[in-house]
Every structure is written in structure tokens, then in C-alpha cells.
CSV table of C-alpha atoms in Angstrom, one decimal:
chain,number,residue,atom,x,y,z
A,1,UNK,CA,26.9,137.3,-50.4
A,2,UNK,CA,28.2,135.9,-53.6
A,3,UNK,CA,32.0,135.6,-54.2
A,4,UNK,CA,34.0,134.5,-57.3
A,5,UNK,CA,36.9,133.4,-55.1
A,6,UNK,CA,36.9,131.9,-51.6
A,7,UNK,CA,40.4,133.0,-50.6
A,8,UNK,CA,43.0,135.4,-51.9
A,9,UNK,CA,46.6,134.8,-50.8
A,10,UNK,CA,48.4,138.1,-50.3
A,11,UNK,CA,52.2,137.8,-50.0
A,12,UNK,CA,55.6,139.3,-50.8
A,13,UNK,CA,56.9,137.4,-53.8
A,14,UNK,CA,60.4,137.1,-52.3
A,15,UNK,CA,58.8,134.8,-49.7
A,16,UNK,CA,58.0,132.3,-52.4
A,17,UNK,CA,61.6,132.0,-53.7
A,18,UNK,CA,62.7,128.4,-53.1
A,19,UNK,CA,65.8,127.8,-50.9
A,20,UNK,CA,66.7,124.9,-53.2
A,21,UNK,CA,66.7,125.1,-57.0
A,22,UNK,CA,63.9,123.2,-58.7
A,23,UNK,CA,61.8,123.0,-55.5
A,24,UNK,CA,58.5,124.8,-55.0
A,25,UNK,CA,58.6,128.0,-52.9
A,26,UNK,CA,57.1,128.3,-49.4
A,27,UNK,CA,54.0,130.1,-50.4
A,28,UNK,CA,53.4,127.7,-53.3
A,29,UNK,CA,53.6,124.8,-50.9
A,30,UNK,CA,51.2,126.5,-48.5
A,31,UNK,CA,48.8,127.2,-51.3
A,32,UNK,CA,48.8,123.6,-52.7
A,33,UNK,CA,48.4,121.8,-49.4
A,34,UNK,CA,45.8,124.3,-48.1
A,35,UNK,CA,43.7,123.8,-51.2
A,36,UNK,CA,43.8,120.0,-50.7
A,37,UNK,CA,43.0,120.1,-47.0
A,38,UNK,CA,40.2,122.6,-47.3
A,39,UNK,CA,38.7,120.5,-50.1
A,40,UNK,CA,38.8,117.4,-47.9
A,41,UNK,CA,37.0,119.3,-45.0
A,42,UNK,CA,34.6,121.2,-47.2
A,43,UNK,CA,33.7,118.4,-49.6
A,44,UNK,CA,34.5,120.4,-52.6
A,45,UNK,CA,37.5,122.2,-54.1
A,46,UNK,CA,37.9,125.8,-52.8
A,47,UNK,CA,38.6,128.7,-55.1
A,48,UNK,CA,42.0,129.9,-53.8
A,49,UNK,CA,43.6,132.6,-55.9
A,50,UNK,CA,47.0,134.4,-55.9
A,51,UNK,CA,48.9,136.1,-58.7
A,52,UNK,CA,52.3,134.4,-59.0
A,53,UNK,CA,53.6,136.9,-61.6
A,54,UNK,CA,53.4,140.2,-59.8
A,55,UNK,CA,56.6,141.6,-58.4
A,56,UNK,CA,57.0,144.0,-55.5
A,57,UNK,CA,57.6,147.0,-57.8
A,58,UNK,CA,54.8,146.2,-60.2
A,59,UNK,CA,52.1,148.8,-60.7
A,60,UNK,CA,49.1,148.2,-58.4
A,61,UNK,CA,46.5,147.7,-61.0
A,62,UNK,CA,43.1,149.4,-60.6
A,63,UNK,CA,41.5,146.2,-61.9
A,64,UNK,CA,42.6,144.3,-58.8
A,65,UNK,CA,41.4,147.0,-56.5
A,66,UNK,CA,38.1,147.5,-58.2
A,67,UNK,CA,37.3,144.2,-59.8
A,68,UNK,CA,39.0,141.4,-57.9
A,69,UNK,CA,38.9,142.2,-54.1
A,70,UNK,CA,35.1,142.8,-53.8
A,71,UNK,CA,34.7,139.3,-55.2
A,72,UNK,CA,36.9,137.6,-52.6
A,73,UNK,CA,35.4,136.0,-49.5
A,74,UNK,CA,38.5,136.0,-47.4
A,75,UNK,CA,42.1,137.3,-47.4
A,76,UNK,CA,45.1,135.3,-46.3
A,77,UNK,CA,48.2,137.4,-45.5
A,78,UNK,CA,51.6,135.9,-45.3
A,79,UNK,CA,53.3,138.1,-42.8
A,80,UNK,CA,57.1,138.6,-43.1
A,81,UNK,CA,59.6,141.5,-43.0
A,82,UNK,CA,59.2,142.0,-46.7
A,83,UNK,CA,55.4,142.0,-46.4
A,84,UNK,CA,55.3,145.0,-44.0
A,85,UNK,CA,57.8,146.9,-46.2
A,86,UNK,CA,55.8,146.3,-49.4
A,87,UNK,CA,53.5,149.1,-50.5
A,88,UNK,CA,51.8,146.6,-52.7
A,89,UNK,CA,51.0,144.2,-49.9
A,90,UNK,CA,49.8,146.9,-47.5
A,91,UNK,CA,47.6,148.5,-50.1
A,92,UNK,CA,46.1,145.1,-51.0
A,93,UNK,CA,45.2,144.6,-47.4
A,94,UNK,CA,43.7,148.0,-47.0
A,95,UNK,CA,41.8,147.6,-50.2
A,96,UNK,CA,40.3,144.3,-49.1
A,97,UNK,CA,39.2,145.9,-45.8
A,98,UNK,CA,37.4,148.7,-47.8
A,99,UNK,CA,35.9,146.3,-50.2
A,100,UNK,CA,34.6,144.0,-47.4
A,101,UNK,CA,32.4,146.9,-46.1
A,102,UNK,CA,30.0,146.3,-49.1
A,103,UNK,CA,29.8,142.5,-48.3
A,104,UNK,CA,29.1,142.3,-44.6
A,105,UNK,CA,32.3,143.7,-43.1
A,106,UNK,CA,35.7,142.3,-42.0
A,107,UNK,CA,34.0,140.3,-39.2
A,108,UNK,CA,31.1,138.0,-39.7
A,109,UNK,CA,29.5,136.9,-36.5
A,110,UNK,CA,32.6,136.1,-34.3
A,111,UNK,CA,35.0,135.3,-37.2
A,112,UNK,CA,37.4,137.5,-39.1
A,113,UNK,CA,37.6,137.3,-42.9
A,114,UNK,CA,41.4,137.9,-42.7
A,115,UNK,CA,43.8,135.1,-41.8
A,116,UNK,CA,47.2,136.1,-40.6
A,117,UNK,CA,49.9,133.6,-41.4
A,118,UNK,CA,53.1,134.6,-39.7
A,119,UNK,CA,56.0,133.1,-41.8
A,120,UNK,CA,58.7,135.1,-40.1
A,121,UNK,CA,58.2,136.8,-36.7
A,122,UNK,CA,58.2,140.6,-36.5
A,123,UNK,CA,57.3,142.9,-33.6
A,124,UNK,CA,53.6,143.3,-33.0
A,125,UNK,CA,53.8,147.1,-33.4
A,126,UNK,CA,55.1,146.6,-37.0
A,127,UNK,CA,52.1,144.5,-38.1
A,128,UNK,CA,49.8,146.5,-40.4
A,129,UNK,CA,47.0,147.9,-38.3
A,130,UNK,CA,44.2,145.6,-39.6
A,131,UNK,CA,46.3,142.6,-38.6
A,132,UNK,CA,47.2,143.7,-35.1
A,133,UNK,CA,44.0,142.5,-33.3
A,134,UNK,CA,44.3,139.0,-34.9
A,135,UNK,CA,46.1,136.1,-33.1
A,136,UNK,CA,47.4,134.6,-36.3
A,137,UNK,CA,49.0,131.3,-37.2
A,138,UNK,CA,52.7,131.0,-36.3
A,139,UNK,CA,54.6,129.0,-39.0
A,140,UNK,CA,57.8,129.2,-37.1
A,141,UNK,CA,59.4,127.9,-33.9
A,142,UNK,CA,61.9,129.6,-31.6
A,143,UNK,CA,65.1,127.7,-30.7
A,144,UNK,CA,65.2,127.6,-26.9
A,145,UNK,CA,69.0,127.7,-26.9
A,146,UNK,CA,69.7,130.6,-29.3
A,147,UNK,CA,66.3,132.4,-29.3
A,148,UNK,CA,66.4,132.4,-33.1
A,149,UNK,CA,63.2,131.7,-35.0
A,150,UNK,CA,63.1,129.0,-37.6
A,151,UNK,CA,60.5,128.8,-40.3
A,152,UNK,CA,58.5,125.6,-40.6
A,153,UNK,CA,59.4,123.9,-43.8
A,154,UNK,CA,60.4,120.5,-45.1
A,155,UNK,CA,63.8,122.1,-45.9
A,156,UNK,CA,64.6,121.9,-42.1
A,157,UNK,CA,63.8,118.2,-41.6
A,158,UNK,CA,60.9,115.9,-40.8
A,159,UNK,CA,59.9,117.5,-37.4
A,160,UNK,CA,59.7,121.0,-39.0
A,161,UNK,CA,57.6,119.5,-41.8
A,162,UNK,CA,55.3,117.8,-39.3
A,163,UNK,CA,54.8,121.0,-37.4
A,164,UNK,CA,54.1,122.8,-40.7
A,165,UNK,CA,51.4,120.4,-41.6
A,166,UNK,CA,49.8,120.6,-38.1
A,167,UNK,CA,49.6,124.4,-38.2
A,168,UNK,CA,48.3,124.3,-41.7
A,169,UNK,CA,45.6,121.8,-40.6
A,170,UNK,CA,44.5,124.4,-37.9
A,171,UNK,CA,44.4,127.0,-40.6
A,172,UNK,CA,42.4,124.8,-43.0
A,173,UNK,CA,39.7,124.0,-40.3
A,174,UNK,CA,39.2,127.8,-39.6
A,175,UNK,CA,39.1,128.6,-43.3
A,176,UNK,CA,36.5,125.9,-43.8
A,177,UNK,CA,34.4,127.2,-40.9
A,178,UNK,CA,34.4,130.8,-42.2
A,179,UNK,CA,33.4,129.7,-45.8
A,180,UNK,CA,30.5,127.6,-44.4
A,181,UNK,CA,29.4,130.6,-42.3
A,182,UNK,CA,29.6,132.9,-45.3
A,183,UNK,CA,27.6,130.5,-47.5
A,184,UNK,CA,25.0,130.0,-44.8
A,185,UNK,CA,24.6,133.8,-44.6
A,186,UNK,CA,24.3,134.0,-48.3
A,187,UNK,CA,21.4,131.5,-48.2
A,188,UNK,CA,19.4,133.7,-45.9
A,189,UNK,CA,20.7,132.3,-42.6
A,190,UNK,CA,21.4,134.6,-39.7
A,191,UNK,CA,25.2,134.4,-40.1
A,192,UNK,CA,25.6,133.0,-36.6
A,193,UNK,CA,27.7,129.9,-35.9
A,194,UNK,CA,26.3,127.2,-33.7
A,195,UNK,CA,26.6,128.2,-30.0
A,196,UNK,CA,29.7,126.8,-28.4
A,197,UNK,CA,29.3,124.1,-25.7
A,198,UNK,CA,31.2,126.3,-23.3
A,199,UNK,CA,34.0,128.9,-23.3
A,200,UNK,CA,37.5,128.0,-22.1
A,201,UNK,CA,40.3,130.3,-21.2
A,202,UNK,CA,43.5,128.6,-22.4
A,203,UNK,CA,46.3,130.8,-21.1
A,204,UNK,CA,49.1,131.8,-23.3
A,205,UNK,CA,52.3,130.0,-22.5
A,206,UNK,CA,56.0,130.4,-22.6
A,207,UNK,CA,57.7,129.6,-25.9
A,208,UNK,CA,58.6,126.0,-24.9
A,209,UNK,CA,54.9,125.0,-24.6
A,210,UNK,CA,53.5,126.6,-27.7
A,211,UNK,CA,53.1,123.3,-29.5
A,212,UNK,CA,51.3,121.7,-26.5
A,213,UNK,CA,49.0,124.7,-26.2
A,214,UNK,CA,48.1,124.5,-29.9
A,215,UNK,CA,47.3,120.8,-29.5
A,216,UNK,CA,44.9,121.6,-26.7
A,217,UNK,CA,43.4,124.5,-28.5
A,218,UNK,CA,42.9,122.4,-31.7
A,219,UNK,CA,41.2,119.7,-29.6
A,220,UNK,CA,38.8,122.1,-27.9
A,221,UNK,CA,37.8,123.9,-31.1
A,222,UNK,CA,37.1,120.7,-32.9
A,223,UNK,CA,34.9,119.5,-30.1
A,224,UNK,CA,32.7,122.6,-30.2
A,225,UNK,CA,34.2,124.8,-27.5
A,226,UNK,CA,35.1,128.5,-27.8
A,227,UNK,CA,38.8,129.2,-26.8
A,228,UNK,CA,40.0,132.5,-25.4
A,229,UNK,CA,42.0,134.7,-25.5
A,230,UNK,CA,40.8,135.6,-29.0
A,231,UNK,CA,43.5,138.3,-29.6
A,232,UNK,CA,47.1,139.0,-28.6
A,233,UNK,CA,47.8,139.7,-24.9
A,234,UNK,CA,48.7,143.4,-24.2
A,235,UNK,CA,52.4,143.7,-23.4
A,236,UNK,CA,51.8,146.6,-21.0
A,237,UNK,CA,51.4,145.5,-17.4
A,238,UNK,CA,48.7,148.1,-16.6
A,239,UNK,CA,46.5,146.8,-19.4
A,240,UNK,CA,47.2,143.1,-19.2
A,241,UNK,CA,45.3,142.2,-16.0
A,242,UNK,CA,42.1,144.1,-17.1
A,243,UNK,CA,42.3,142.4,-20.5
A,244,UNK,CA,42.5,138.9,-18.9
A,245,UNK,CA,39.7,139.7,-16.4
A,246,UNK,CA,37.5,140.7,-19.4
A,247,UNK,CA,38.3,137.5,-21.3
A,248,UNK,CA,37.7,135.3,-18.2
A,249,UNK,CA,34.2,136.8,-17.5
A,250,UNK,CA,32.2,134.2,-19.5
A,251,UNK,CA,34.6,131.3,-19.2
A,252,UNK,CA,33.5,127.9,-17.6
A,253,UNK,CA,37.2,126.8,-17.1
A,254,UNK,CA,40.7,128.2,-17.2
A,255,UNK,CA,43.6,126.0,-18.2
A,256,UNK,CA,47.2,126.9,-17.5
A,257,UNK,CA,50.2,125.1,-19.0
A,258,UNK,CA,53.4,125.7,-17.1
A,259,UNK,CA,56.8,124.7,-18.5
A,260,UNK,CA,60.4,125.4,-18.0
A,261,UNK,CA,60.3,129.0,-19.3
A,262,UNK,CA,59.2,131.9,-17.2
A,263,UNK,CA,57.7,133.8,-20.2
A,264,UNK,CA,57.5,137.4,-21.3
A,265,UNK,CA,57.4,140.1,-18.6
A,266,UNK,CA,55.2,143.0,-19.9
A,267,UNK,CA,56.5,146.5,-19.9
A,268,UNK,CA,56.2,148.1,-16.5
A,269,UNK,CA,55.6,144.8,-14.7
A,270,UNK,CA,57.6,142.3,-12.6
A,271,UNK,CA,55.6,139.1,-13.3
A,272,UNK,CA,55.5,137.2,-16.6
A,273,UNK,CA,52.3,137.0,-18.7
A,274,UNK,CA,52.0,133.4,-17.6
A,275,UNK,CA,52.0,134.3,-13.9
A,276,UNK,CA,49.6,137.3,-14.4
A,277,UNK,CA,47.1,135.1,-16.3
A,278,UNK,CA,47.2,132.5,-13.5
A,279,UNK,CA,46.9,134.9,-10.7
A,280,UNK,CA,44.1,136.8,-12.4
A,281,UNK,CA,42.2,133.6,-13.0
A,282,UNK,CA,42.8,132.5,-9.3
A,283,UNK,CA,41.1,135.7,-8.2
A,284,UNK,CA,37.9,134.9,-10.0
A,285,UNK,CA,35.5,133.3,-7.5
A,286,UNK,CA,33.8,130.2,-8.8
A,287,UNK,CA,36.1,129.7,-11.8
A,288,UNK,CA,37.6,126.2,-11.8
A,289,UNK,CA,41.2,125.9,-13.0
A,290,UNK,CA,43.4,123.2,-14.3
A,291,UNK,CA,47.2,123.8,-13.8
A,292,UNK,CA,49.4,121.5,-15.9
A,293,UNK,CA,53.0,121.2,-15.0
A,294,UNK,CA,55.1,119.8,-17.9
A,295,UNK,CA,56.4,116.4,-16.7
A,296,UNK,CA,60.2,116.3,-16.4
A,297,UNK,CA,60.7,119.9,-17.4
A,298,UNK,CA,64.2,121.1,-16.4
A,299,UNK,CA,64.0,124.6,-15.0
A,300,UNK,CA,67.0,126.8,-15.0
A,301,UNK,CA,65.4,130.2,-14.5
A,302,UNK,CA,65.2,131.1,-10.7
A,303,UNK,CA,62.0,133.1,-11.3
A,304,UNK,CA,60.4,130.0,-12.8
A,305,UNK,CA,61.6,127.8,-9.9
A,306,UNK,CA,60.0,130.3,-7.5
A,307,UNK,CA,56.7,130.3,-9.5
A,308,UNK,CA,56.6,126.5,-9.6
A,309,UNK,CA,57.2,126.3,-5.8
A,310,UNK,CA,54.4,128.8,-5.2
A,311,UNK,CA,52.0,126.7,-7.4
A,312,UNK,CA,52.9,123.5,-5.5
A,313,UNK,CA,52.8,124.7,-2.0
A,314,UNK,CA,50.7,127.9,-1.6
A,315,UNK,CA,47.3,126.8,0.0
A,316,UNK,CA,45.4,129.6,-1.8
A,317,UNK,CA,46.4,128.3,-5.2
A,318,UNK,CA,44.4,125.1,-4.9
A,319,UNK,CA,41.1,126.6,-3.6
A,320,UNK,CA,39.4,126.0,-7.0
A,321,UNK,CA,42.3,124.4,-8.9
A,322,UNK,CA,43.8,121.0,-9.7
A,323,UNK,CA,47.5,120.7,-10.1
A,324,UNK,CA,48.3,118.0,-12.6
A,325,UNK,CA,51.6,116.4,-13.7
A,326,UNK,CA,50.3,114.0,-16.3
A,327,UNK,CA,50.7,113.4,-20.0
A,328,UNK,CA,49.3,115.8,-22.5
A,329,UNK,CA,46.7,113.2,-23.7
A,330,UNK,CA,45.6,112.6,-20.2
A,331,UNK,CA,45.3,116.4,-19.7
A,332,UNK,CA,42.9,116.5,-22.7
A,333,UNK,CA,40.8,113.9,-21.1
A,334,UNK,CA,40.8,115.7,-17.8
A,335,UNK,CA,39.7,119.0,-19.5
A,336,UNK,CA,36.8,117.2,-21.2
A,337,UNK,CA,35.7,115.6,-17.9
A,338,UNK,CA,35.8,119.0,-16.3
A,339,UNK,CA,33.7,120.6,-19.0
A,340,UNK,CA,31.2,117.7,-19.4
A,341,UNK,CA,31.3,115.6,-16.2
A,342,UNK,CA,29.4,112.3,-16.4
A,343,UNK,CA,26.0,112.1,-14.7
A,344,UNK,CA,26.5,111.2,-11.0
A,345,UNK,CA,25.1,108.0,-9.9
A,346,UNK,CA,22.0,108.5,-7.7
A,347,UNK,CA,22.7,107.6,-4.1
A,348,UNK,CA,20.7,105.0,-2.4
A,349,UNK,CA,18.4,106.0,0.4
A,350,UNK,CA,20.1,106.4,3.8
A,351,UNK,CA,20.4,103.0,5.6
A,352,UNK,CA,18.3,102.5,8.7
A,353,UNK,CA,20.0,103.1,12.1
A,354,UNK,CA,20.4,99.4,12.8
A,355,UNK,CA,21.5,98.0,9.4
A,356,UNK,CA,22.9,98.4,6.0
A,357,UNK,CA,26.5,98.7,4.8
A,358,UNK,CA,28.5,101.8,5.4
A,359,UNK,CA,31.0,102.6,2.7
A,360,UNK,CA,34.2,104.2,3.8
A,361,UNK,CA,36.5,105.7,1.1
A,362,UNK,CA,40.1,105.2,2.3
A,363,UNK,CA,42.3,107.7,0.5
A,364,UNK,CA,46.0,107.3,0.5
A,365,UNK,CA,49.1,108.1,-1.6
A,366,UNK,CA,50.6,105.2,-3.6
A,367,UNK,CA,53.6,105.3,-1.4
A,368,UNK,CA,51.4,104.6,1.6
A,369,UNK,CA,49.4,101.8,0.1
A,370,UNK,CA,51.0,99.0,2.1
A,371,UNK,CA,51.1,101.1,5.3
A,372,UNK,CA,47.3,101.6,5.1
A,373,UNK,CA,46.5,97.8,5.0
A,374,UNK,CA,46.0,97.4,8.8
A,375,UNK,CA,43.5,100.2,8.8
A,376,UNK,CA,41.7,98.8,5.8
A,377,UNK,CA,41.6,95.3,7.3
A,378,UNK,CA,40.4,96.5,10.7
A,379,UNK,CA,37.5,98.5,9.2
A,380,UNK,CA,36.5,95.6,7.0
A,381,UNK,CA,36.6,93.2,10.0
A,382,UNK,CA,34.3,95.6,11.8
A,383,UNK,CA,31.7,95.3,9.0
A,384,UNK,CA,32.4,98.3,6.9
A,385,UNK,CA,32.6,98.2,3.1
A,386,UNK,CA,36.1,99.8,2.5
A,387,UNK,CA,36.7,101.4,-0.9
A,388,UNK,CA,40.5,101.7,-1.3
A,389,UNK,CA,42.2,104.3,-3.6
A,390,UNK,CA,42.6,103.1,-7.2
A,391,UNK,CA,46.1,103.4,-8.7
A,392,UNK,CA,46.0,102.9,-12.4
A,393,UNK,CA,48.4,103.7,-15.2
A,394,UNK,CA,45.4,105.5,-16.9
A,395,UNK,CA,45.5,108.8,-14.9
A,396,UNK,CA,42.1,109.9,-16.3
A,397,UNK,CA,40.4,106.6,-15.3
A,398,UNK,CA,41.9,106.8,-11.8
A,399,UNK,CA,40.7,110.4,-11.4
A,400,UNK,CA,37.2,109.4,-12.6
A,401,UNK,CA,37.1,106.6,-10.1
A,402,UNK,CA,38.3,109.0,-7.3
A,403,UNK,CA,35.5,111.5,-8.1
A,404,UNK,CA,32.9,108.7,-8.2
A,405,UNK,CA,34.0,107.4,-4.9
A,406,UNK,CA,33.8,110.8,-3.3
A,407,UNK,CA,30.2,111.1,-4.6
A,408,UNK,CA,29.0,107.7,-3.4
A,409,UNK,CA,30.8,106.9,-0.2
A,410,UNK,CA,29.3,107.4,3.3
A,411,UNK,CA,32.5,108.4,5.0
A,412,UNK,CA,36.0,109.4,4.1
A,413,UNK,CA,39.3,108.5,5.8
A,414,UNK,CA,42.5,110.1,4.6
A,415,UNK,CA,45.6,108.2,5.5
A,416,UNK,CA,48.9,110.1,5.6
A,417,UNK,CA,52.2,108.3,6.1
A,418,UNK,CA,55.0,109.1,3.7
A,419,UNK,CA,52.8,111.5,1.7
A,420,UNK,CA,53.5,115.2,2.0
A,421,UNK,CA,51.4,117.8,3.8
A,422,UNK,CA,50.7,119.3,0.5
A,423,UNK,CA,49.2,116.0,-0.7
A,424,UNK,CA,47.0,115.9,2.5
A,425,UNK,CA,45.8,119.4,2.0
A,426,UNK,CA,45.0,118.9,-1.6
A,427,UNK,CA,43.0,115.7,-0.9
A,428,UNK,CA,41.1,117.5,1.9
A,429,UNK,CA,40.1,120.2,-0.5
A,430,UNK,CA,39.0,117.7,-3.0
A,431,UNK,CA,36.7,116.1,-0.4
A,432,UNK,CA,35.4,119.6,0.5
A,433,UNK,CA,34.5,120.2,-3.2
A,434,UNK,CA,32.7,116.8,-3.7
A,435,UNK,CA,29.3,118.6,-3.8
A,436,UNK,CA,30.5,120.2,-7.0
A,437,UNK,CA,31.1,116.8,-8.5
A,438,UNK,CA,27.5,115.7,-7.8
A,439,UNK,CA,27.4,114.6,-4.2
A,440,UNK,CA,23.9,115.1,-2.8
A,441,UNK,CA,24.2,114.1,0.9
A,442,UNK,CA,26.7,115.2,3.7
A,443,UNK,CA,29.3,112.6,4.8
A,444,UNK,CA,28.6,110.7,8.0
A,445,UNK,CA,32.2,111.3,9.1
A,446,UNK,CA,35.5,112.7,7.7
A,447,UNK,CA,38.8,111.7,9.3
A,448,UNK,CA,42.5,112.3,8.9
A,449,UNK,CA,44.7,109.3,10.0
A,450,UNK,CA,48.2,110.6,10.7
A,451,UNK,CA,50.6,107.5,10.6
A,452,UNK,CA,54.3,107.0,10.9
A,453,UNK,CA,56.8,108.6,10.3
A,454,UNK,CA,56.1,111.2,13.0
A,455,UNK,CA,57.1,114.7,11.9
A,456,UNK,CA,56.8,118.2,13.4
A,457,UNK,CA,54.4,119.1,10.7
A,458,UNK,CA,52.1,116.2,11.6
A,459,UNK,CA,52.3,117.1,15.3
A,460,UNK,CA,51.2,120.6,14.6
A,461,UNK,CA,48.6,119.8,12.0
A,462,UNK,CA,45.1,121.0,13.0
A,463,UNK,CA,41.8,121.4,11.3
A,464,UNK,CA,38.1,122.0,12.2
A,465,UNK,CA,36.9,120.3,9.0
A,466,UNK,CA,37.7,116.7,10.0
A,467,UNK,CA,38.6,114.4,12.9
A,468,UNK,CA,42.4,114.2,13.3
A,469,UNK,CA,43.4,110.7,14.3
A,470,UNK,CA,47.0,110.2,15.4
A,471,UNK,CA,48.6,106.8,15.3
A,472,UNK,CA,50.5,105.8,18.4
A,473,UNK,CA,54.3,105.7,18.2
A,474,UNK,CA,54.3,101.9,18.5
A,475,UNK,CA,52.2,101.6,15.3
A,476,UNK,CA,48.6,100.9,14.3
A,477,UNK,CA,46.0,100.8,17.1
A,478,UNK,CA,42.2,100.4,16.8
A,479,UNK,CA,41.9,102.9,19.5
A,480,UNK,CA,43.0,105.6,17.2
A,481,UNK,CA,39.9,105.1,15.1
A,482,UNK,CA,37.4,105.1,17.9
A,483,UNK,CA,36.2,108.7,17.6
A,484,UNK,CA,35.9,108.3,13.8
A,485,UNK,CA,33.7,105.2,14.1
A,486,UNK,CA,31.7,106.7,17.0
A,487,UNK,CA,30.9,109.7,14.7
A,488,UNK,CA,29.6,107.4,12.0
A,489,UNK,CA,27.3,105.7,14.5
A,490,UNK,CA,26.1,109.0,15.9
A,491,UNK,CA,25.3,110.4,12.5
A,492,UNK,CA,23.5,107.2,11.3
A,493,UNK,CA,21.3,107.3,14.4
A,494,UNK,CA,20.5,111.0,13.9
A,495,UNK,CA,19.4,110.4,10.3
A,496,UNK,CA,17.4,107.2,11.1
């Protein structure tokens, strides 16, 4: 393939009229900055073309149809109410699609040669048909109070300008990748991009978390991961779940960002698209999930309060999921650890029956750190190497230490005092899943030490997966640990 122009910007010229006299228009600003950013990423100046003279009622010249469009590598459409009403713009789009058939088609490998920049939101069904399957780049934000969209532009202040540049940077990266792919194909390559490290399902979110989702998506793409969904979600309930199932089929991880908004409820449904995506992912056996709750989000919608309560308390939610309330940067780190976990340390051979240190990982909530001291001191005095829970401001580092301790300890003792039953169940599930983190040998013993305050929930708590050790009403007693220590001895002798 040989093209005279890398990119043609197709737009309605009213969208390039400046709001302030003497200032460049919105499309002119997009053109200028995009050209600079793609040149920085590509290493050479791209050939980006648009005709600033044509008006909406100008004659659609045959020279553009016949001579210009077949020589364009990609088309960038600036979608707006005027764009979809313009016969010129829609004919230009259709002509590009026809012309592309002679140069490899609209799709090359897994990338489209059309970029949909949404300047002003319009209903999906009003998008020109070739644009409907494309996700697009939203250059607007929605005011959470009024629900009104506001275009991203320096006219609306520094924050709007910052978001404009962030979205444009995403666009520039994708334009650069497509141009590199087209050039490789023209040089006799197979037209296939490098295989992604893995595929991640990054669930669509409510409006209040779009910026955070874009930041995660941008980070994953630039680190070599494929991100799904790769087209807009169906807004019909009967079609949505099947679509999500299909997208999840080849994913190594699903990530769900939950904020204060409930999200869009598809036609014919009762659950939001956010809830449907989560529940569908939860039904996929063997698919790990990360559920991120936006820290400090104030929820006013009763439906969202109910959904959040379900995520926090329903045991089935956490079977293959981690519920995280950490910063966005820590979430990025957690995603990368999940996708590319560090090599587990090789365990030392099992100690002989009569000697060798036994390492007991003592897991507790930060609120119970002091209350667990007598247990820690007693075990240490009895000759055990006690590994206490690490509490660190760096959430990612603390999580990494936790997983390493689960892989290398000989026994685990969970201490519950002030911590909730939900915390206890979550930690118990994490211990159960330690084999997936790289643990190679079964634990010698696993215990749950239920300390003060005594509650009806603690009195009724039962499990067959660990020894339940109940602290006497008068406080810590070594006798409460006897069955746990006896199990360690028994298992060591059996393995000797």
C-alpha cells in the first residue's frame, strides 16, 4: 500500500468556528496538536490533510471522490449534530469506505482505518452506519449535576484543556500504531501487529468513572495488552449478556470500576450495564476479577447502594475476585501484578520431623494488630518463626508481601478480633487460592483464632476448611492454640 496522505480529517465546518474572535477553531486546534504528537511518536511528520475552505453546501467534487480518498491511509471523522446532518460529510465517509476496498479494506488486522472523534454526543442510532461499531474517542464530559455534556476545550478552563490533551494523546498513539502497521504491510510484512501479552476485559463504567477507566485503558494498551470490549455495548438487555460473554471468552482478567453512579439500564432490563458486566464475568469459571470501589465515593442512588452492599457482603462475589478500595495508581500496579506475577520463590525442602523452623503466617486486620501480640509472642516463645501481617502505606507492596508469605509459610493462623466476618471470609478465600499464586506444598495447618469481642456471628461461625480456635472470655489462653500446634506436629511427623 502506498498513500499520499496519512490521515484525512472529515468534519462539518461549523465545528471549526471559534467561540472567541481571533482564536483558532476546535478542529484546527485538534489538527495542529495531533500532527505534533503523532510526529513525536512516529519520529517523522505525518501527512494530515483537511480542506479548510469547503462549506457544507459546496459541490462534492468528483476529484475528491476519485483522486483524493483512494490515496488516504486513514480517515478521522469529527462527529457532531451537524456532521450527521451534512450530506457532504456522510458522502465523504461512504466514499472512503468504498475506496479502502482497493487498498486492504476498512480493517487491517485488528485495527480500523477510521477514527471516530466524538466532539458532541449524539444517540448511537444516529451515527452513520460505518461508525456505529467503533468505540470512538469522547472529547466531552458530562456534568454529573445537570447531565449536560461539555466539550473539552481550553475555552472551558485548565481542567477541560488537560482532559482534551489526554484524549488527544490516546488518539495519537492509536493513529501512530495504525500507520506503522500499514507501512509494515506495504513493505511485505504480514499486516499483523505483535501478539498482545494478554487480553483484559475492562468493563464499561458509569459516567463518573470514565476518566479513570480511560487512564487504566491507556496504561494497559501502552504496556502491550489488548483491552476489551472493542465496540460499544448493546443497549438491549437480551443482547448485552451474550455480547459480554463473547468478549470475555479469551480474557485473562476482568477489571470492574465501581463508582457513585448506577449506570445505564439497557432496554428491557432491570440491572445496569455495570452490574450485568460484573455478574456475567463472575459466572465465568476460572476468570480472575478485580473489583475497584472508588475511595470516598458518595452514593445517593439506592440501586447503587444495594449493588455496593452486594459486592461487599455476598460470599459468591469473592470466589475468584479481589475487592479493592485503593488509589487508582495502586490499582494499576495491582492489575500488572495480576497479569504478570513475579516468579514465586522456590520452597526449601520439608524440615525433618525433629528439627527445622516452622514459619507461621499470622494474618490480622490493622485494627487487631495490638490484640494479636499475645498470640504472636506465645508462638515465638514456643520456637516458631512468626511472620506478622505487613501494614504499609504502599498498598501494592503490602499485597505483594502478603502473597509471598502465603506461598512460603508452613502454616497460617488468621486472627479475628475487631475485624468483620466479611474480612475473615475474604482472607480465608485468599489462603485457599494460594496455590494459584505459586504455592507448591500444602499447609501443615490452617487455623482461625476468634478473639474478643465475642459476637453472635463468631459463636455461630463454622468451617471444615480450618481449625476454629475460640479465645476464652477471660482473654488469651495458650490452651486455645493446642489443637492448632498439635496439627502442625502431626503433619510434620507424617511428612518426615
